[in-house]
Short mmCIF file of C-alpha atoms and ligand atoms in Angstrom, two decimals:
data_model
loop_
_atom_site.label_atom_id
_atom_site.label_comp_id
_atom_site.label_asym_id
_atom_site.label_seq_id
_atom_site.Cartn_x
_atom_site.Cartn_y
_atom_site.Cartn_z
CA UNK A 107 -23.54 5.91 -59.21
CA UNK A 108 -23.93 9.42 -57.86
CA UNK A 109 -20.82 9.61 -55.70
CA UNK A 110 -18.16 12.18 -56.47
CA UNK A 111 -14.80 12.72 -54.84
CA UNK A 112 -13.27 16.16 -54.96
CA UNK A 113 -10.44 18.02 -53.33
CA UNK A 114 -11.21 21.40 -51.81
CA UNK A 115 -12.84 23.55 -49.18
CA UNK A 116 -16.34 22.36 -48.31
CA UNK A 117 -17.46 25.88 -47.38
CA UNK A 118 -17.24 26.93 -51.02
CA UNK A 119 -19.56 24.32 -52.50
CA UNK A 120 -22.83 24.98 -54.26
CA UNK A 121 -24.87 22.06 -52.95
CA UNK A 122 -28.15 21.65 -51.10
CA UNK A 123 -26.33 20.67 -47.89
CA UNK A 124 -22.83 20.50 -46.55
CA UNK A 125 -22.22 18.26 -43.57
CA UNK A 126 -20.39 19.67 -40.58
CA UNK A 127 -18.16 17.45 -38.44
CA UNK A 128 -19.40 19.23 -35.34
CA UNK A 129 -18.84 18.65 -31.65
CA UNK A 130 -21.70 17.79 -29.32
CA UNK A 131 -22.27 21.40 -28.24
CA UNK A 132 -22.94 22.44 -31.87
CA UNK A 133 -21.44 25.79 -30.94
CA UNK A 134 -18.44 25.67 -33.26
CA UNK A 135 -14.89 24.48 -32.86
CA UNK A 136 -11.73 23.96 -34.86
CA UNK A 137 -11.13 22.28 -38.21
CA UNK A 138 -13.97 22.09 -40.67
CA UNK A 139 -16.45 23.14 -37.97
CA UNK A 140 -14.67 26.47 -37.47
CA UNK A 141 -14.42 27.03 -41.21
CA UNK A 142 -18.15 26.40 -41.70
CA UNK A 143 -19.15 28.72 -38.86
CA UNK A 144 -16.87 31.47 -40.15
CA UNK A 145 -18.30 31.20 -43.64
CA UNK A 146 -21.93 30.89 -42.52
CA UNK A 147 -21.76 33.91 -40.22
CA UNK A 148 -23.08 34.48 -36.69
CA UNK A 149 -26.65 33.53 -37.57
CA UNK A 150 -25.55 29.91 -37.67
CA UNK A 151 -24.27 29.75 -34.10
CA UNK A 152 -27.33 31.70 -32.95
CA UNK A 153 -29.55 29.03 -34.46
CA UNK A 154 -27.37 26.20 -33.15
CA UNK A 155 -27.74 27.53 -29.61
CA UNK A 156 -31.42 26.69 -29.83
CA UNK A 157 -30.83 23.08 -30.88
CA UNK A 158 -29.69 21.78 -27.50
CA UNK A 159 -26.56 20.03 -28.73
CA UNK A 160 -26.31 16.73 -30.58
CA UNK A 161 -25.25 13.25 -29.49
CA UNK A 162 -22.45 11.33 -31.16
CA UNK A 163 -23.72 9.62 -34.31
CA UNK A 164 -26.82 11.84 -34.55
CA UNK A 165 -27.47 14.70 -36.99
CA UNK A 166 -29.40 17.98 -37.02
CA UNK A 167 -30.14 20.35 -39.90
CA UNK A 168 -30.09 24.15 -40.17
CA UNK A 169 -30.12 26.61 -42.99
CA UNK A 170 -26.81 27.59 -44.58
CA UNK A 171 -27.12 31.34 -43.85
CA UNK A 172 -24.20 33.10 -45.61
CA UNK A 173 -22.91 29.90 -47.21
CA UNK A 174 -23.59 29.11 -50.84
CA UNK A 175 -24.94 25.78 -49.60
CA UNK A 176 -28.62 25.98 -48.68
CA UNK A 177 -28.32 23.85 -45.53
CA UNK A 178 -25.83 22.58 -42.99
CA UNK A 179 -26.28 19.11 -41.56
CA UNK A 180 -24.46 18.99 -38.25
CA UNK A 181 -23.31 15.57 -37.16
CA UNK A 182 -21.04 14.55 -34.32
CA UNK A 183 -18.42 11.96 -35.16
CA UNK A 184 -16.90 9.67 -32.53
CA UNK A 185 -13.58 10.49 -30.91
CA UNK A 186 -11.23 7.59 -31.63
CA UNK A 187 -10.46 5.80 -28.37
CA UNK A 188 -8.74 2.65 -29.55
CA UNK A 189 -11.61 1.31 -31.66
CA UNK A 190 -13.29 -0.68 -28.90
CA UNK A 191 -15.85 1.95 -28.00
CA UNK A 192 -18.27 1.47 -30.87
CA UNK A 193 -16.44 4.07 -32.97
CA UNK A 194 -17.09 2.33 -36.30
CA UNK A 195 -20.83 2.00 -35.74
CA UNK A 196 -21.10 5.58 -34.51
CA UNK A 197 -19.26 6.89 -37.56
CA UNK A 198 -21.56 4.89 -39.81
CA UNK A 199 -24.55 6.40 -37.99
CA UNK A 200 -23.26 9.90 -38.80
CA UNK A 201 -23.44 9.12 -42.51
CA UNK A 202 -26.79 7.30 -42.29
CA UNK A 203 -28.49 9.95 -40.17
CA UNK A 204 -27.17 12.76 -42.38
CA UNK A 205 -28.42 11.02 -45.52
CA UNK A 206 -31.76 10.33 -43.86
CA UNK A 207 -32.18 14.05 -43.01
CA UNK A 208 -31.25 14.97 -46.57
CA UNK A 209 -33.95 12.65 -47.84
CA UNK A 210 -36.57 13.97 -45.41
CA UNK A 211 -35.83 17.49 -46.65
CA UNK A 212 -35.88 16.36 -50.29
CA UNK A 213 -32.34 17.56 -50.90
CA UNK A 214 -30.69 16.65 -54.18
CA UNK A 215 -27.04 17.09 -53.27
CA UNK A 216 -24.96 16.66 -50.13
CA UNK A 217 -21.25 17.08 -49.45
CA UNK A 218 -19.38 15.33 -46.63
CA UNK A 219 -16.01 16.13 -45.09
CA UNK A 220 -13.98 13.25 -43.66
CA UNK A 221 -15.86 13.10 -40.36
CA UNK A 222 -13.68 12.25 -37.32
CA UNK A 223 -10.49 12.19 -39.43
CA UNK A 224 -9.00 15.38 -38.00
CA UNK A 225 -8.94 16.32 -34.33
CA UNK A 226 -11.03 13.24 -33.43
CA UNK A 227 -8.24 10.94 -34.63
CA UNK A 228 -10.13 8.16 -36.44
CA UNK A 229 -7.73 6.08 -38.59
CA UNK A 230 -8.16 7.50 -42.08
CA UNK A 231 -8.28 4.29 -44.08
CA UNK A 232 -10.99 2.76 -41.92
CA UNK A 233 -13.00 5.99 -41.77
CA UNK A 234 -12.92 6.35 -45.54
CA UNK A 235 -14.07 2.76 -46.02
CA UNK A 236 -17.00 3.35 -43.66
CA UNK A 237 -17.89 6.63 -45.40
CA UNK A 238 -17.77 5.23 -48.90
CA UNK A 239 -19.46 1.90 -48.32
CA UNK A 240 -22.18 3.37 -46.10
CA UNK A 241 -23.03 6.00 -48.71
CA UNK A 242 -22.94 3.61 -51.61
CA UNK A 243 -25.05 0.96 -49.83
CA UNK A 244 -27.52 3.63 -48.76
CA UNK A 245 -27.93 4.85 -52.35
CA UNK A 246 -28.63 1.30 -53.53
CA UNK A 247 -31.01 0.48 -50.72
CA UNK A 248 -33.02 3.67 -51.07
CA UNK A 249 -32.97 3.87 -54.86
CA UNK A 250 -31.91 7.44 -54.26
CA UNK A 251 -30.70 9.86 -56.91
CA UNK A 252 -29.10 12.24 -54.42
CA UNK A 253 -25.70 13.47 -55.47
CA UNK A 254 -23.12 12.65 -52.77
CA UNK A 255 -19.79 14.42 -52.74
CA UNK A 256 -16.83 13.51 -50.55
CA UNK A 257 -14.71 16.58 -50.03
CA UNK A 258 -11.05 15.88 -49.38
CA UNK A 259 -8.82 18.39 -47.70
CA UNK A 260 -5.63 17.56 -49.54
CA UNK A 261 -4.33 15.05 -52.02
CA UNK A 262 -3.54 12.27 -49.53
CA UNK A 263 -7.15 12.12 -48.40
CA UNK A 264 -8.37 12.17 -51.98
CA UNK A 265 -6.21 9.13 -52.76
CA UNK A 266 -7.84 7.21 -49.93
CA UNK A 267 -11.33 7.84 -51.30
CA UNK A 268 -10.30 7.07 -54.87
CA UNK A 269 -9.17 3.60 -53.78
CA UNK A 270 -12.82 2.78 -53.07
CA UNK A 271 -14.41 4.47 -56.04
CA UNK A 272 -12.13 2.59 -58.41
CA UNK A 273 -13.09 -0.82 -57.05
P1 ADP B 301 -13.18 15.93 -36.44
O1 ADP B 301 -13.20 16.70 -35.15
O2 ADP B 301 -14.50 15.23 -36.74
O3 ADP B 301 -12.00 15.03 -36.55
P2 ADP B 301 -11.93 17.98 -38.14
O4 ADP B 301 -12.57 19.24 -38.58
O5 ADP B 301 -10.78 18.08 -37.19
O6 ADP B 301 -13.12 17.07 -37.56
O7 ADP B 301 -11.45 17.17 -39.40
C1 ADP B 301 -12.28 16.45 -40.26
C2 ADP B 301 -11.72 16.48 -41.67
O8 ADP B 301 -12.07 17.71 -42.28
C3 ADP B 301 -10.19 16.39 -41.74
O9 ADP B 301 -9.83 15.49 -42.78
C4 ADP B 301 -9.78 17.82 -42.10
O10 ADP B 301 -8.58 17.86 -42.84
C5 ADP B 301 -10.95 18.24 -42.96
N1 ADP B 301 -11.17 19.69 -43.16
C6 ADP B 301 -10.75 20.73 -42.40
N2 ADP B 301 -11.16 21.90 -42.93
C7 ADP B 301 -11.88 21.58 -44.06
C8 ADP B 301 -12.56 22.35 -45.07
N3 ADP B 301 -12.61 23.67 -45.02
N4 ADP B 301 -13.17 21.66 -46.09
C9 ADP B 301 -13.14 20.32 -46.14
N5 ADP B 301 -12.52 19.54 -45.22
C10 ADP B 301 -11.89 20.17 -44.20
#
């Protein structure tokens, strides 16, 4: 199965698309969003201004500008508010809509950060389960050969993903 788990900085990857855990303005923010905008340069925010924002669970694609990655798929994860506000389904939609865009653009590789696991406060274990199972089911269902990479910022996060890949 074409799922890889690595530790590192997503902005440094040579893939067709990196996914940004953006906020709904798409105009940049902290965490991985800030890192991606810094690495992509000002052309990225200029383009994002024209996109009119993005709803939670949806995804939009741009070029990668100064990144090594050819594209950025911007998706907006849910803010964790106790788990009774459809957070799990919305997080799943982030992965599905990003993968769908990758397929529409005939991309061969995509790298995801742990969407919603930073500032947005989603419980890590549950978020990782959603990420991994959604991606793996999607690959099966679509008979897709796309290479999916989960990029972990630190060893603790990597351990969480490895629990699923070793099942
Ligand atoms: P959110 O607002 O969706 O919670 P964050 O950017 O705060 O997004 O965090 C999402 C995840 O991305 C966290 O696990 C965080 O540690 C991780 N992260 C932050 N910077 C990077 C980076 N440069 N590369 C990969 N992952 C990163």
